[in-house]
Coordinates of C-alpha atoms (C1' of nucleotides) in Angstrom, one line a residue:
Chain A
X1 CA 0.1 0.0 -0.1
X2 CA 3.1 2.1 0.4
X3 CA 4.1 3.4 -2.8
X4 CA 7.8 3.0 -3.5
X5 CA 8.8 6.5 -4.1
X6 CA 7.2 7.5 -0.8
X7 CA 8.3 4.7 1.4
X8 CA 10.9 6.0 4.0
X9 CA 11.0 9.3 2.6
X10 CA 12.8 11.7 4.9
X11 CA 10.5 14.6 6.3
X12 CA 11.2 17.7 4.7
X13 CA 8.9 20.4 5.4
X14 CA 9.2 22.1 2.2
X15 CA 8.0 19.0 0.5
X16 CA 5.3 17.9 2.9
X17 CA 1.9 18.2 1.2
X18 CA -0.4 19.4 4.2
X19 CA 2.1 22.2 4.2
X20 CA 2.3 23.0 0.8
X21 CA -1.5 22.9 0.5
X22 CA -1.6 25.5 3.6
X23 CA 0.8 27.4 2.1
X24 CA -0.8 27.9 -1.3
X25 CA -4.3 28.3 0.0
X26 CA -3.1 31.1 2.6
X27 CA -1.3 32.9 -0.4
X28 CA -4.5 32.7 -2.4
X29 CA -6.8 33.5 0.4
X30 CA -4.9 36.5 1.2
X31 CA -5.0 38.0 -2.2
X32 CA -8.4 37.3 -2.8
X33 CA -9.7 38.7 0.8
X34 CA -7.7 41.6 0.2
X35 CA -9.2 42.4 -3.0
X36 CA -12.8 41.9 -1.8
X37 CA -12.0 44.0 1.2
X38 CA -10.6 46.9 -0.8
X39 CA -13.0 46.8 -3.7
X40 CA -16.4 45.9 -1.9
X41 CA -15.5 46.1 2.0
X42 CA -16.6 42.2 2.3
X43 CA -14.9 39.6 4.4
X44 CA -14.7 36.1 2.9
X45 CA -17.6 34.7 4.9
X46 CA -19.7 37.7 3.8
X47 CA -18.9 37.3 0.4
X48 CA -19.5 33.6 0.7
X49 CA -22.9 34.1 2.0
X50 CA -23.8 36.5 -0.7
X51 CA -22.7 34.2 -3.4
X52 CA -24.9 31.3 -1.8
X53 CA -27.8 33.6 -1.2
X54 CA -27.5 34.5 -4.8
X55 CA -27.6 31.0 -5.9
X56 CA -30.2 29.7 -3.6
X57 CA -32.9 32.3 -2.8
X58 CA -34.5 31.7 0.7
X59 CA -31.9 29.5 1.9
X60 CA -31.7 29.3 5.6
X61 CA -28.3 30.1 7.6
X62 CA -28.1 26.4 8.6
X63 CA -28.1 25.3 4.9
X64 CA -25.4 27.9 4.3
X65 CA -23.3 26.6 7.0
X66 CA -23.8 23.1 5.7
X67 CA -23.1 24.1 2.0
X68 CA -19.8 26.3 2.7
X69 CA -18.7 24.2 5.8
X70 CA -18.5 27.6 7.8
X71 CA -19.4 27.5 11.2
X72 CA -23.2 28.5 12.3
X73 CA -21.5 31.7 14.3
X74 CA -19.5 32.8 11.2
X75 CA -22.7 32.4 9.1
X76 CA -24.7 34.3 11.8
X77 CA -22.2 37.3 12.2
X78 CA -22.0 37.5 8.2
X79 CA -25.7 37.7 8.1
X80 CA -26.0 40.1 10.6
X81 CA -23.6 42.5 9.1
X82 CA -25.2 42.1 5.8
X83 CA -28.4 42.9 6.8
X84 CA -27.2 45.8 8.8
X85 CA -25.9 47.2 5.6
X86 CA -29.0 46.5 3.7
X87 CA -27.6 44.0 1.3
X88 CA -29.5 41.1 2.8
X89 CA -32.9 40.3 3.9
X90 CA -34.3 38.0 6.6
X91 CA -37.5 37.0 6.3
X92 CA -39.7 34.5 8.4
X93 CA -39.7 31.1 7.7
X94 CA -43.1 29.8 7.1
X95 CA -43.6 27.0 9.7
X96 CA -40.3 27.7 11.8
X97 CA -40.3 31.0 13.7
X98 CA -36.7 30.2 14.7
X99 CA -35.3 30.2 11.2
X100 CA -35.3 32.9 8.5
X101 CA -35.1 32.7 4.6
X102 CA -32.4 34.8 3.5
X103 CA -32.4 36.5 0.2
X104 CA -30.4 39.3 -1.4
X105 CA -32.1 42.8 -1.4
X106 CA -32.1 44.8 -4.4
X107 CA -29.0 46.4 -3.3
X108 CA -27.4 43.1 -2.5
X109 CA -28.2 42.0 -6.2
X110 CA -26.8 45.2 -7.4
X111 CA -23.5 44.4 -5.5
X112 CA -23.4 40.8 -6.3
X113 CA -23.4 41.9 -10.0
X114 CA -20.6 43.9 -9.5
X115 CA -18.7 41.3 -7.2
X116 CA -19.2 38.1 -9.3
X117 CA -17.5 39.0 -12.4
X118 CA -14.4 40.6 -10.4
X119 CA -14.2 37.3 -8.5
X120 CA -14.2 35.5 -11.7
X121 CA -11.7 37.8 -13.2
X122 CA -9.5 37.5 -10.2
X123 CA -9.8 33.5 -10.4
X124 CA -8.8 33.8 -14.1
X125 CA -5.7 36.1 -13.3
X126 CA -4.4 33.7 -10.7
X127 CA -4.7 30.5 -12.8
X128 CA -4.4 31.8 -16.1
X129 CA -0.9 30.5 -16.3
X130 CA -2.1 26.9 -15.9
X131 CA -3.1 24.8 -18.9
X132 CA -6.8 23.8 -18.9
X133 CA -6.2 20.2 -18.5
X134 CA -4.0 20.9 -15.6
X135 CA -6.6 23.1 -13.9
X136 CA -9.3 20.4 -14.0
X137 CA -7.1 17.6 -12.8
X138 CA -6.1 20.1 -10.0
X139 CA -9.7 20.6 -9.0
X140 CA -10.5 17.0 -9.3
X141 CA -7.5 16.2 -7.0
X142 CA -8.9 18.5 -4.4
X143 CA -12.4 16.8 -4.3
X144 CA -10.6 13.6 -3.8
X145 CA -9.0 15.0 -0.9
X146 CA -12.0 16.4 0.5
X147 CA -13.6 13.0 0.3
X148 CA -11.0 11.2 2.2
X149 CA -10.9 13.6 5.0
X150 CA -14.7 13.8 5.3
X151 CA -14.9 10.2 5.6
X152 CA -12.5 10.5 8.6
X153 CA -14.4 13.0 10.4
X154 CA -16.7 9.8 11.6
X155 CA -13.7 8.1 12.7
X156 CA -11.5 9.0 15.5
X157 CA -8.4 10.5 13.7
X158 CA -5.8 9.6 16.2
X159 CA -7.2 6.4 17.6
X160 CA -5.8 4.0 15.2
X161 CA -2.1 5.0 15.6
X162 CA -1.1 4.7 19.2
X163 CA 1.7 7.0 20.3
X164 CA 4.9 5.6 19.1
X165 CA 6.4 5.4 22.7
Chain B
X1 CA -6.2 35.0 -23.2
X2 CA -9.5 33.9 -21.9
X3 CA -9.9 30.2 -22.4
X4 CA -13.1 29.3 -24.0
X5 CA -14.4 27.0 -21.4
X6 CA -13.8 29.5 -18.8
X7 CA -15.2 32.6 -20.4
X8 CA -18.6 34.0 -19.2
X9 CA -18.8 31.1 -16.8
X10 CA -21.3 31.7 -14.1
X11 CA -20.1 32.2 -10.7
X12 CA -20.8 29.1 -8.5
X13 CA -19.4 29.2 -5.3
X14 CA -18.9 25.5 -5.3
X15 CA -16.8 25.7 -8.6
X16 CA -14.7 28.7 -7.5
X17 CA -11.2 27.9 -7.3
X18 CA -10.1 30.0 -4.6
X19 CA -13.0 28.7 -2.4
X20 CA -12.2 24.8 -3.3
X21 CA -8.6 25.4 -2.5
X22 CA -9.4 27.1 0.9
X23 CA -11.9 24.4 1.6
X24 CA -9.7 21.4 1.2
X25 CA -6.5 23.1 2.7
X26 CA -9.0 23.7 5.9
X27 CA -10.2 20.4 6.0
X28 CA -6.5 18.9 5.9
X29 CA -5.1 21.6 8.3
X30 CA -7.7 20.5 10.9
X31 CA -6.9 16.8 10.7
X32 CA -3.3 17.2 10.9
X33 CA -3.5 20.0 13.6
X34 CA -5.7 17.9 15.6
X35 CA -3.4 14.8 15.5
X36 CA -0.2 16.8 16.3
X37 CA -1.9 18.5 19.2
X38 CA -3.6 15.2 20.6
X39 CA -0.3 13.1 20.0
X40 CA 2.4 15.5 20.8
X41 CA 0.9 18.8 22.2
X42 CA 2.3 20.8 19.3
X43 CA 0.7 23.3 17.4
X44 CA 1.2 23.9 13.8
X45 CA 3.8 26.8 13.9
X46 CA 5.7 24.8 16.7
X47 CA 5.9 21.8 14.5
X48 CA 7.1 23.8 11.8
X49 CA 9.7 25.4 13.8
X50 CA 11.0 21.9 15.0
X51 CA 10.9 20.7 11.4
X52 CA 12.9 23.5 10.3
X53 CA 15.3 23.5 13.1
X54 CA 16.0 19.8 12.6
X55 CA 16.7 20.4 8.8
X56 CA 18.9 23.5 9.5
X57 CA 20.5 23.6 12.8
X58 CA 21.3 26.8 14.1
X59 CA 18.8 28.6 12.0
X60 CA 17.8 32.1 13.2
X61 CA 14.0 33.0 13.7
X62 CA 14.2 35.3 10.9
X63 CA 15.3 32.7 8.5
X64 CA 12.5 30.2 9.8
X65 CA 10.0 33.4 9.0
X66 CA 11.5 33.4 5.5
X67 CA 11.3 29.6 4.9
X68 CA 7.8 29.0 6.0
X69 CA 6.4 32.4 5.3
X70 CA 5.1 32.5 9.1
X71 CA 5.1 36.1 10.7
X72 CA 7.9 36.7 12.9
X73 CA 5.9 37.1 15.7
X74 CA 4.3 34.0 15.1
X75 CA 7.7 32.3 15.1
X76 CA 8.8 34.1 18.1
X77 CA 5.9 32.9 20.1
X78 CA 6.4 29.1 19.0
X79 CA 10.3 29.5 19.7
X80 CA 9.4 30.8 23.3
X81 CA 7.1 28.0 23.9
X82 CA 9.4 25.3 22.6
X83 CA 12.2 26.7 24.7
X84 CA 9.9 26.7 27.8
X85 CA 9.4 23.1 27.2
X86 CA 13.1 22.3 26.9
X87 CA 12.8 21.1 23.3
X88 CA 14.6 23.9 21.6
X89 CA 17.9 25.7 22.3
X90 CA 18.6 29.3 21.7
X91 CA 22.2 30.0 21.7
X92 CA 23.9 33.4 20.9
X93 CA 24.5 34.2 17.6
X94 CA 28.2 34.9 17.2
X95 CA 28.4 38.5 16.0
X96 CA 25.1 39.7 16.4
X97 CA 23.8 39.8 19.9
X98 CA 20.0 40.5 18.9
X99 CA 19.9 37.1 17.1
X100 CA 20.0 33.4 18.5
X101 CA 20.8 30.3 16.6
X102 CA 18.2 27.8 17.2
X103 CA 18.7 23.9 17.5
X104 CA 16.9 21.2 18.9
X105 CA 17.7 19.9 22.3
X106 CA 18.2 16.0 23.0
X107 CA 14.6 16.1 24.0
X108 CA 13.7 18.1 20.8
X109 CA 15.4 15.8 18.9
X110 CA 13.7 12.8 20.5
X111 CA 10.6 14.6 19.9
X112 CA 11.1 15.0 16.4
X113 CA 12.0 11.3 15.9
X114 CA 8.6 10.4 17.0
X115 CA 6.8 13.3 15.2
X116 CA 8.4 13.0 11.7
X117 CA 7.4 9.3 10.9
X118 CA 3.9 10.1 12.3
X119 CA 3.7 13.2 10.0
X120 CA 4.6 11.1 7.0
X121 CA 2.1 8.3 8.1
X122 CA -0.6 10.9 8.2
X123 CA 0.3 12.2 4.8
X124 CA 0.6 9.0 3.5
X125 CA -3.0 8.2 4.8
X126 CA -4.6 11.1 3.4
X127 CA -3.0 10.9 0.0
X128 CA -2.6 7.2 -0.6
X129 CA -6.1 7.2 -2.4
X130 CA -4.3 9.3 -5.2
X131 CA -2.2 7.6 -7.9
X132 CA 1.3 8.6 -7.7
X133 CA 1.6 10.8 -10.8
X134 CA -1.6 12.6 -9.9
X135 CA -0.1 13.5 -6.6
X136 CA 3.2 14.9 -8.4
X137 CA 1.0 17.0 -10.8
X138 CA -0.9 18.3 -8.0
X139 CA 2.0 19.5 -6.0
X140 CA 3.6 20.9 -9.1
X141 CA 0.6 22.8 -9.8
X142 CA 0.6 24.3 -6.0
X143 CA 4.1 25.4 -6.7
X144 CA 3.0 27.2 -10.0
X145 CA 0.2 29.1 -8.3
X146 CA 2.4 30.1 -5.6
X147 CA 4.8 31.6 -8.0
X148 CA 1.9 33.5 -9.7
X149 CA 0.7 34.9 -6.6
X150 CA 4.3 35.7 -5.0
X151 CA 5.0 37.7 -8.1
X152 CA 2.0 39.8 -7.2
X153 CA 3.1 40.7 -3.7
X154 CA 5.2 43.5 -5.5
X155 CA 2.3 44.7 -7.5
X156 CA -0.8 46.5 -6.3
X157 CA -3.2 43.5 -6.5
X158 CA -6.4 45.7 -7.1
X159 CA -4.9 48.7 -8.9
X160 CA -5.1 47.5 -12.6
X161 CA -9.0 46.9 -12.2
X162 CA -10.9 49.6 -11.6
X163 CA -14.2 49.1 -9.8
X164 CA -16.9 48.3 -12.4
X165 CA -19.1 51.2 -11.7
Chain C
dT1 C1' 32.8 59.1 17.4
dC2 C1' 28.4 60.1 17.3
dC3 C1' 23.9 60.2 15.5
dA4 C1' 20.4 58.3 12.1
dA5 C1' 18.3 54.8 10.1
dC6 C1' 17.8 49.8 10.1
dT7 C1' 17.1 45.0 11.9
dG8 C1' 16.2 40.7 15.1
dG9 C1' 13.3 39.6 18.5
dT10 C1' 9.3 40.6 21.9
dA11 C1' 5.1 42.9 24.0
dA12 C1' 0.9 45.1 23.5
dC13 C1' -3.3 45.5 21.1
dA14 C1' -7.0 44.4 17.9
dG15 C1' -9.8 41.3 14.7
dA16 C1' -11.0 36.9 13.2
dT17 C1' -12.9 32.4 14.6
dG18 C1' -14.6 28.3 16.9
dA19 C1' -16.4 26.0 21.4
dA20 C1' -19.7 26.3 24.7
dA21 C1' -23.8 28.4 27.0
dC22 C1' -28.0 30.7 26.1
dT23 C1' -32.9 31.6 24.0
dA24 C1' -36.5 30.6 21.6
dT25 C1' -38.8 27.3 19.1
dG26 C1' -40.2 23.0 17.5
dT27 C1' -40.8 17.6 18.1
dC28 C1' -41.7 13.4 20.0
dG29 C1' -43.7 10.5 23.3
dC30 C1' -46.9 9.7 26.7
Chain D
dG1 C1' -51.3 18.9 26.6
dC2 C1' -47.1 18.5 29.0
dG3 C1' -42.2 17.4 29.8
dA4 C1' -37.8 15.9 27.8
dC5 C1' -35.1 16.5 24.2
dA6 C1' -33.6 18.5 19.7
dT7 C1' -32.7 22.4 16.8
dA8 C1' -31.8 27.7 14.6
dG9 C1' -29.7 31.5 15.7
dT10 C1' -27.1 34.7 18.7
dT11 C1' -24.1 35.9 22.6
dT12 C1' -20.3 35.1 25.5
dC13 C1' -15.7 33.6 26.0
dA14 C1' -11.2 31.8 25.1
dT15 C1' -7.9 31.4 21.5
dC16 C1' -5.1 32.3 17.6
dT17 C1' -3.1 35.3 14.3
dG18 C1' -1.4 39.6 12.4
dT19 C1' -0.4 44.7 12.8
dT20 C1' 1.9 48.1 15.5
dA21 C1' 4.7 49.6 18.9
dC22 C1' 8.9 49.1 21.3
dC23 C1' 13.7 47.7 23.1
dA24 C1' 18.3 46.4 22.1
dG25 C1' 21.7 46.0 19.1
dT26 C1' 24.0 47.1 14.5
dT27 C1' 25.4 49.5 10.6
dG28 C1' 26.7 53.4 7.7
dG29 C1' 27.7 58.2 7.0
dA30 C1' 29.1 62.9 8.4

DNA sequence: TCCAACTGGTAACAGATGAAACTATGTCGC
DNA sequence: GCGACATAGTTTCATCTGTTACCAGTTGGA
């Protein structure tokens, strides 16, 4: 099960995959977050809530949390900030008074109409250097990794490997 | 310059690359950080400092920061915590009294001897599902992305794209 | 040699984030 | 219907991370 080139490999941080992944993700996140903030005064969680609300009108906060894997607290704060800015509407959920149905206000839709193309442009600029096939393969790999790690969330992660000492 | 399949693509958060990258990175980081903490009581920055100190004996904190792109404050805190635990030694830097040369203590080396294989095992478990070639391609892509974004750090990121309004 | 600008490292502060506690509501079994 | 338990969302609190301010030490020029 251990592939030959990987067996007994020395640990070098620079070649350690979780590290490389975190490294790149941080770089990209900082760039993107900075742009959103500078251009639209939106934090990442707020931007995500807007995007999801635009895609699924009337979605609940819990559903946003599930979809984006953001903590419900994070979603709550983003939703509060956005409604305070008049970008998001919280309407009562028919049949459940604890919940609301979120949708973009006219101002929210207007903002989204500006943000979305800018986001795609940003993405394009970052990944334009990569041939298309490489990009697709990259995303496919990301999703495979997701699947592996998500499957662990049920198991205890550390249990099967007793501390070596 | 805009590749055909990407042009005019609608923005769907779930398919937005910076989002996917952040998503996967967070999953992996949480898994790895949880394991380090549970097994060795090490935070990610501490683990990185140990790894780099093991690779480059006598390295300075600034050099660690450069190598890992961690903030010098983060490195400082990790180094303080590790020396307090007797895992790391700060020895005077000959010729510069502000700086120190960091190296693992005997206890630090002993810990590292446990952590490193465990880290590789963890990596192996996460990425074992991927064929080897895919893995190599994945890392290569990560590094290309790094190069693109790092090149931006000199430029103003938002300047060339006037807000669309 | 002395002063100004700079650098390595630390401390103090501020913003972001997640866990846990809490409120209000909903659901289930009796 | 009512009491125990679950759930949506908010608030509170502890923690982590980065920006800024700071101190000790260094460098370079007048």
